[in-house]
Coordinates of N, CA and C in Angstrom, one line a residue:
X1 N -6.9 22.3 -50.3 CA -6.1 23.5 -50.2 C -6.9 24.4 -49.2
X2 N -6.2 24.8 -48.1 CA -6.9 25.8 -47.0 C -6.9 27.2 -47.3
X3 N -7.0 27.4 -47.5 CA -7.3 29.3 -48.0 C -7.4 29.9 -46.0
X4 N -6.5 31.2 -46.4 CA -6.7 31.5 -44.5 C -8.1 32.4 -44.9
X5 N -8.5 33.6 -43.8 CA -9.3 34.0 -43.9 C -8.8 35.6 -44.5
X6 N -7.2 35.9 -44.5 CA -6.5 37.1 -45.2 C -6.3 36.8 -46.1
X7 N -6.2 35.5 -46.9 CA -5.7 35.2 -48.0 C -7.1 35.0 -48.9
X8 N -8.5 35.0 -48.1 CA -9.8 35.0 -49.0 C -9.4 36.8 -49.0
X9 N -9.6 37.3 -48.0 CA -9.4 39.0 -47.8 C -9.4 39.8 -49.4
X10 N -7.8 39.3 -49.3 CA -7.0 40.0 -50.7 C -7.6 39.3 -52.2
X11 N -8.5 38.4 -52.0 CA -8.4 38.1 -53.6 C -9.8 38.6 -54.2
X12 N -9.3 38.9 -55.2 CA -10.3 39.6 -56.3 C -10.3 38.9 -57.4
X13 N -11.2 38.6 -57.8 CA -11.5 37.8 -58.8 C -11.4 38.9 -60.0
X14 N -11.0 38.4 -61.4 CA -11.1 39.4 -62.6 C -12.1 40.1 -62.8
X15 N -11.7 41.1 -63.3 CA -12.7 42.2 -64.0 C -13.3 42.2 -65.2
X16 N -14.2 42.0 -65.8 CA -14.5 42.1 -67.2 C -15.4 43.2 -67.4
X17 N -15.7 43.6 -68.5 CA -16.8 44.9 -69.0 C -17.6 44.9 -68.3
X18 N -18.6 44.0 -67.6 CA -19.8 43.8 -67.0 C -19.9 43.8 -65.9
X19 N -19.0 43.9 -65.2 CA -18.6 43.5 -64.0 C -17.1 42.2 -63.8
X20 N -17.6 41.1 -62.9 CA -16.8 40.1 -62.3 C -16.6 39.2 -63.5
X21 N -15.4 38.3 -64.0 CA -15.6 37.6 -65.1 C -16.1 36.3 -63.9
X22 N -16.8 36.0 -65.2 CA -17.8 34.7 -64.0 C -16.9 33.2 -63.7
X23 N -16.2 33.0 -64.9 CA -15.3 31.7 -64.8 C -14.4 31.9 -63.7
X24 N -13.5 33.2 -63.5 CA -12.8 33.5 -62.2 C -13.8 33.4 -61.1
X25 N -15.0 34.2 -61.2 CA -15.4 33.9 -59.8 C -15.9 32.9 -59.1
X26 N -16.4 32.2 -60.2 CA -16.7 30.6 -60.0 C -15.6 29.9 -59.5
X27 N -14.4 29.8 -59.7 CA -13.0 29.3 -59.4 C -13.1 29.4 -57.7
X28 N -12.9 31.2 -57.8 CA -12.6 31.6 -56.4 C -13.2 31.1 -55.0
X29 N -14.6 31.7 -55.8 CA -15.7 30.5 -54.8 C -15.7 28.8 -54.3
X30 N -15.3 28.0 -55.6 CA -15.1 27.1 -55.6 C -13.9 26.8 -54.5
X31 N -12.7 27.7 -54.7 CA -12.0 27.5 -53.5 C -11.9 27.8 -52.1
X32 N -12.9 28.8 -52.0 CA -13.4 29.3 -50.6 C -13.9 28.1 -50.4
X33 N -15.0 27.8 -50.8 CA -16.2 26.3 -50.7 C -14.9 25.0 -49.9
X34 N -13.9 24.8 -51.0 CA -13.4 24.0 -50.8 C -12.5 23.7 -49.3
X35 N -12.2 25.3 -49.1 CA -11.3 25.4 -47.8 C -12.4 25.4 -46.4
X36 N -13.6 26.1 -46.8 CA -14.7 25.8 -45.6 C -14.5 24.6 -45.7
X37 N -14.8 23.9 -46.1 CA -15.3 22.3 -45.9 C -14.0 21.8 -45.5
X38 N -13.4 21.9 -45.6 CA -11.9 21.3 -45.1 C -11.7 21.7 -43.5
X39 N -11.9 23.1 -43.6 CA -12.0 23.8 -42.2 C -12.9 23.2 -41.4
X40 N -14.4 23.0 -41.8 CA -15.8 22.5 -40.9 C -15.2 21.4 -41.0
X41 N -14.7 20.1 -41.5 CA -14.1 18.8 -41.5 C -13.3 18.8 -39.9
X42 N -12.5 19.6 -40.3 CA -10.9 19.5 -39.1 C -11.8 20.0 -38.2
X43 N -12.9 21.2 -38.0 CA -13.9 21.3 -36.8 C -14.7 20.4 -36.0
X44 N -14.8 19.8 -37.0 CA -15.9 18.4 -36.9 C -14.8 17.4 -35.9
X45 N -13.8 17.4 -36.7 CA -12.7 16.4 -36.3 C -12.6 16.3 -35.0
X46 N -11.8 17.9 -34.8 CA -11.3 18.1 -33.5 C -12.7 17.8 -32.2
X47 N -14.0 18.4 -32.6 CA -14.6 18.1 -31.8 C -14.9 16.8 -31.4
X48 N -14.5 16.3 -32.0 CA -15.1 14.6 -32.1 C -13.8 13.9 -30.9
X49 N -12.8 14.9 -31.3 CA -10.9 14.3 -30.6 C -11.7 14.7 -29.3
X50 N -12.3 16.4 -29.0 CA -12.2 16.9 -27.8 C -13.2 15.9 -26.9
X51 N -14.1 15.5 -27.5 CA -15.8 14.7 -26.9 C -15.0 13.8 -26.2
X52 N -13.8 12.9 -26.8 CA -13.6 11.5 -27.0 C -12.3 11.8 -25.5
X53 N -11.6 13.1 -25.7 CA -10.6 13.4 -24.7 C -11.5 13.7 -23.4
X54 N -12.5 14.4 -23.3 CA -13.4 14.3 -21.8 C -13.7 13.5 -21.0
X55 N -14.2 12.2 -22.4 CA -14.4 10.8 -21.8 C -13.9 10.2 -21.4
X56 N -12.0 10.3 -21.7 CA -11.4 9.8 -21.5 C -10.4 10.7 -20.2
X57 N -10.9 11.6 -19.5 CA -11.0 12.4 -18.7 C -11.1 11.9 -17.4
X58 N -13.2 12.2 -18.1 CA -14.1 11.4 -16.7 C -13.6 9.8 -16.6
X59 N -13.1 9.0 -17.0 CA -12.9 7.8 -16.8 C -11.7 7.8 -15.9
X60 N -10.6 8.6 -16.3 CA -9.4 8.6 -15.3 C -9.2 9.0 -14.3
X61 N -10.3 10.2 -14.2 CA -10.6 10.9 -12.7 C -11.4 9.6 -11.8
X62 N -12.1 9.0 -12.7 CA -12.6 8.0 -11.7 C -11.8 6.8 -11.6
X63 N -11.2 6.5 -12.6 CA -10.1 5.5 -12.6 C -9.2 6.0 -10.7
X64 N -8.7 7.7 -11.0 CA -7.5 8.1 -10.0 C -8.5 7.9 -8.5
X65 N -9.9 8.3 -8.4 CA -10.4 8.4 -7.2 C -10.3 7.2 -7.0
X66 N -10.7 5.8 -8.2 CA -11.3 4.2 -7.2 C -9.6 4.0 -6.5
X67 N -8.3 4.1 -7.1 CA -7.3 4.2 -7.1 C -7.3 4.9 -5.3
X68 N -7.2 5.9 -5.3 CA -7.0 6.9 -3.9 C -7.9 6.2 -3.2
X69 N -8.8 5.5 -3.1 CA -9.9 4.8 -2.2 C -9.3 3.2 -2.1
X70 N -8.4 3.1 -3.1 CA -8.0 1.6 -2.6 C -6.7 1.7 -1.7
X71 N -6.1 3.1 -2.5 CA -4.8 3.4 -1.2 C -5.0 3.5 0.1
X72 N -6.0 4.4 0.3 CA -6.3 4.5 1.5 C -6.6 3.4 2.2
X73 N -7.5 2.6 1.8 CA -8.1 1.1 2.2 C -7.1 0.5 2.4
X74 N -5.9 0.3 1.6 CA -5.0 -0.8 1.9 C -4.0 0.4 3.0
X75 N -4.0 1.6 2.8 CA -2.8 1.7 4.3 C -3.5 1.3 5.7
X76 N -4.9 1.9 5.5 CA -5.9 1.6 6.7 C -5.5 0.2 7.1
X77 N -5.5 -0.6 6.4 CA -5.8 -2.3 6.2 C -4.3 -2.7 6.7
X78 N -3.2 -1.8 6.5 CA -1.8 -1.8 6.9 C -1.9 -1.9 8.3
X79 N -2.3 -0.3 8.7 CA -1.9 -0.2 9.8 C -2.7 -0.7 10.9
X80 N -3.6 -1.7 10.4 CA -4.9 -2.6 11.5 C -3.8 -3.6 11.7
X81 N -3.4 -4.5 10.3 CA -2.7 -5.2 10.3 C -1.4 -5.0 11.6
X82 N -0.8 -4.2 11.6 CA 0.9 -3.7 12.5 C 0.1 -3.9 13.8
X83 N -1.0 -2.9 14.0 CA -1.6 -2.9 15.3 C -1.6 -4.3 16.1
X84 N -2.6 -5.1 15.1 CA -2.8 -6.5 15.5 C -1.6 -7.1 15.7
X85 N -0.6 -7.5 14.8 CA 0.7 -7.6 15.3 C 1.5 -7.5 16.6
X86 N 1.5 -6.3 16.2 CA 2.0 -6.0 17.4 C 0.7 -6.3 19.3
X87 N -0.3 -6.0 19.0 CA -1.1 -6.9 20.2 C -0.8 -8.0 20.1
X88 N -0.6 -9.1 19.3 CA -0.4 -10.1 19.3 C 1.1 -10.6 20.1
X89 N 2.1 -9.8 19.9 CA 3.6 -10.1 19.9 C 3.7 -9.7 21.5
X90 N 3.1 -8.5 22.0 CA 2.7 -7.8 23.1 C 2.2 -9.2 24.1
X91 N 0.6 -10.1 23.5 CA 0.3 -10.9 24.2 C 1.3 -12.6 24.4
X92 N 2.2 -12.3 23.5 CA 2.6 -13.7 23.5 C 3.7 -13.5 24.6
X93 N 4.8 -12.5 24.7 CA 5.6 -11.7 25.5 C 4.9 -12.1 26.9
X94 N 3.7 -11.7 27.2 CA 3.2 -11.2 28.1 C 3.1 -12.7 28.8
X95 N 2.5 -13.8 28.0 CA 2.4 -15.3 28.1 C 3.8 -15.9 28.4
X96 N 4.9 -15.6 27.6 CA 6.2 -16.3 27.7 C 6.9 -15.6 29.0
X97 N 6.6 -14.3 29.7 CA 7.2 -14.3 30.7 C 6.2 -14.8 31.9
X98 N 5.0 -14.8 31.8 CA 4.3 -15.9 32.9 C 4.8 -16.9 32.9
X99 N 4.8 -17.3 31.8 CA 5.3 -19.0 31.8 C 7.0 -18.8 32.6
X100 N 7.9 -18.2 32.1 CA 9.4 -18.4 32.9 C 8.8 -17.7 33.9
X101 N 8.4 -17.4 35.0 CA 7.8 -17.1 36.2 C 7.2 -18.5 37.2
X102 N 7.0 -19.0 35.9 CA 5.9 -20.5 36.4 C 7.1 -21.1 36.6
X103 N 7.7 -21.5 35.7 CA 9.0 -22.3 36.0 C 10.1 -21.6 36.6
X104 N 10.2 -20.4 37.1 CA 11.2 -20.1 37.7 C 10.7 -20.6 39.0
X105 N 9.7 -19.9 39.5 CA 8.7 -20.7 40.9 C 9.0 -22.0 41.2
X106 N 8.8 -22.9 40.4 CA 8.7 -24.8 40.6 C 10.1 -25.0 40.0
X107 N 10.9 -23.7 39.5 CA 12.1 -24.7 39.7 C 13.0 -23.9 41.1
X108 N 12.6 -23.0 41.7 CA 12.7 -22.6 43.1 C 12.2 -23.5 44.3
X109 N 10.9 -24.0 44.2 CA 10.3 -25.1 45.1 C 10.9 -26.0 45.3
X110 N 11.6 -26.7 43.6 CA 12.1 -28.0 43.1 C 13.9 -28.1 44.5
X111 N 14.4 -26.8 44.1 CA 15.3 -26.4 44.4 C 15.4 -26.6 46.1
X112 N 14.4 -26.0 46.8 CA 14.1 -26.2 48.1 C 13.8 -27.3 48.7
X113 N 12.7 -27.8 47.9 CA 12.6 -29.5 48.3 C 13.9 -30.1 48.4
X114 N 14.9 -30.2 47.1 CA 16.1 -31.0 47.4 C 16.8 -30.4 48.3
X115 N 16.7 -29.5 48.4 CA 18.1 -29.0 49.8 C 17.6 -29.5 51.1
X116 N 16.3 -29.5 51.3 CA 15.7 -30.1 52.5 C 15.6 -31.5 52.7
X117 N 15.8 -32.0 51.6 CA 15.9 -33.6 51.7 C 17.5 -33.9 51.6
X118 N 18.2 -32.9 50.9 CA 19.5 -33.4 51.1 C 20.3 -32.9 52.8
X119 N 19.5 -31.9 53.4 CA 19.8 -31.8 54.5 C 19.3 -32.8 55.8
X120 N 18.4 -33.8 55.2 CA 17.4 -34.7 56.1 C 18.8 -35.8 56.1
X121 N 18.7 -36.1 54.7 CA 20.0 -37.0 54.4 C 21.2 -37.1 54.9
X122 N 22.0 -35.8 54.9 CA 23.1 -35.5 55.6 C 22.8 -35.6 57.4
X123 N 22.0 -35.3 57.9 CA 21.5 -35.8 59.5 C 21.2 -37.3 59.4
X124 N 20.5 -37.6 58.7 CA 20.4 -39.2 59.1 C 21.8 -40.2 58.6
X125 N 22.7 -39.1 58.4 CA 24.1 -39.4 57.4 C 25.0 -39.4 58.7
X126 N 25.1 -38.5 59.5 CA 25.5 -38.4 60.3 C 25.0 -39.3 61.5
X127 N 24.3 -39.2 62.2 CA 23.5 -40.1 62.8 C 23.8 -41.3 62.5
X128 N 24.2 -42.0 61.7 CA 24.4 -43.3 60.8 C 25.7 -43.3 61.5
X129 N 26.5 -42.6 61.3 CA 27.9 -42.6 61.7 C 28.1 -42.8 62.8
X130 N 27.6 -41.9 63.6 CA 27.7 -41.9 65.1 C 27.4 -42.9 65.5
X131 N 26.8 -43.5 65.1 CA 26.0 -44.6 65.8 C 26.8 -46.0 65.6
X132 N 27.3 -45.9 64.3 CA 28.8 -46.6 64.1 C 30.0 -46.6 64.8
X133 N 30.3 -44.8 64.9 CA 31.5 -44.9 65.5 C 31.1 -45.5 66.9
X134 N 29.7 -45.1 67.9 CA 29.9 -45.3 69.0 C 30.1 -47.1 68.8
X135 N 29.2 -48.1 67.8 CA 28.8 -49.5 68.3 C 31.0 -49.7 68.2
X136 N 32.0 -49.0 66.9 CA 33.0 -49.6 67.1 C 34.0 -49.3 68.2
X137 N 33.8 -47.7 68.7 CA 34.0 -47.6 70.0 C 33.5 -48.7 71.2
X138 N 32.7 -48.8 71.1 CA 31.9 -50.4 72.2 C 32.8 -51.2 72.5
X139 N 32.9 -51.9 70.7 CA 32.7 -53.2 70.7 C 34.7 -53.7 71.2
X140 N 35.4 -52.0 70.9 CA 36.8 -52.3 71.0 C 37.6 -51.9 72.4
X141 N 36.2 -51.5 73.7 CA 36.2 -51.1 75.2 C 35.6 -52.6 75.4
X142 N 35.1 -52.9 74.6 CA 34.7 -54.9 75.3 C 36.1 -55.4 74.8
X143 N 36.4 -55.9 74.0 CA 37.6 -56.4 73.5 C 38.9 -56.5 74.6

């Protein structure tokens, strides 16, 4: 039973000839006694809740910072990652248009060489002919 501290205020214990009747005041006391102790209990308590809420405080604060230090680490760790990526994609680009360069080149060369040899061809093609037409021109002014 908690007794407030207005509700000790107002109470009077009985009067007798002598003063205070002692059975009432012994009561009264007894229940002040009993509401302190209840009170220093739930003081005790709470301090014990508040000690245990701190700790569990300082743990979360340090929980939230290792937390903010891993975010940070991992966007850092992000954005190395994209970088390198992208250098990478940048150097392969850079590789794959050398290379169609290389083959565009030797298949331009390739391209030239046959025209040159198909133009060697077409003269010794000709030449072949002539040389025909004239032997059957010849052979049909002997005849």
């Amino acid at each position: 039973m908690a007794l407030t501290p207005v509700e000790i205020l107002h109470m009077t214990p009985g009067r007798g000839f002598f003063g205070y009747k002692r059975a009432a005041t012994d009561r009264l006391l007894a229940d002040i006694v009993a509401s302190f102790e209840d009170v220093w209990r739930d003081r005790a308590d709470l301090a014990d809740k508040v000690e245990q809420l701190e700790g569990d405080l300082v743990r979360f604060r340090e929980l939230e910072a290792l937390l903010r230090t891993t975010l940070v680490s991992a966007e850092r760790a992000s954005q190395e990652m994209k970088e390198q990526a992208k250098k990478e994609a940048e150097l392969i680009l850079t590789e794959a248009h050398a290379e169609v360069r290389a083959v565009q080149r030797r298949a331009i060369a390739e391209n030239e060489r046959l025209m040159t040899e198909t133009r060697i061809i077409r003269q010794r093609l000709h030449a072949a002919l002539e040389a025909v037409d004239s032997d059957a021109l010849q052979g049909l002014e002997a005849a």
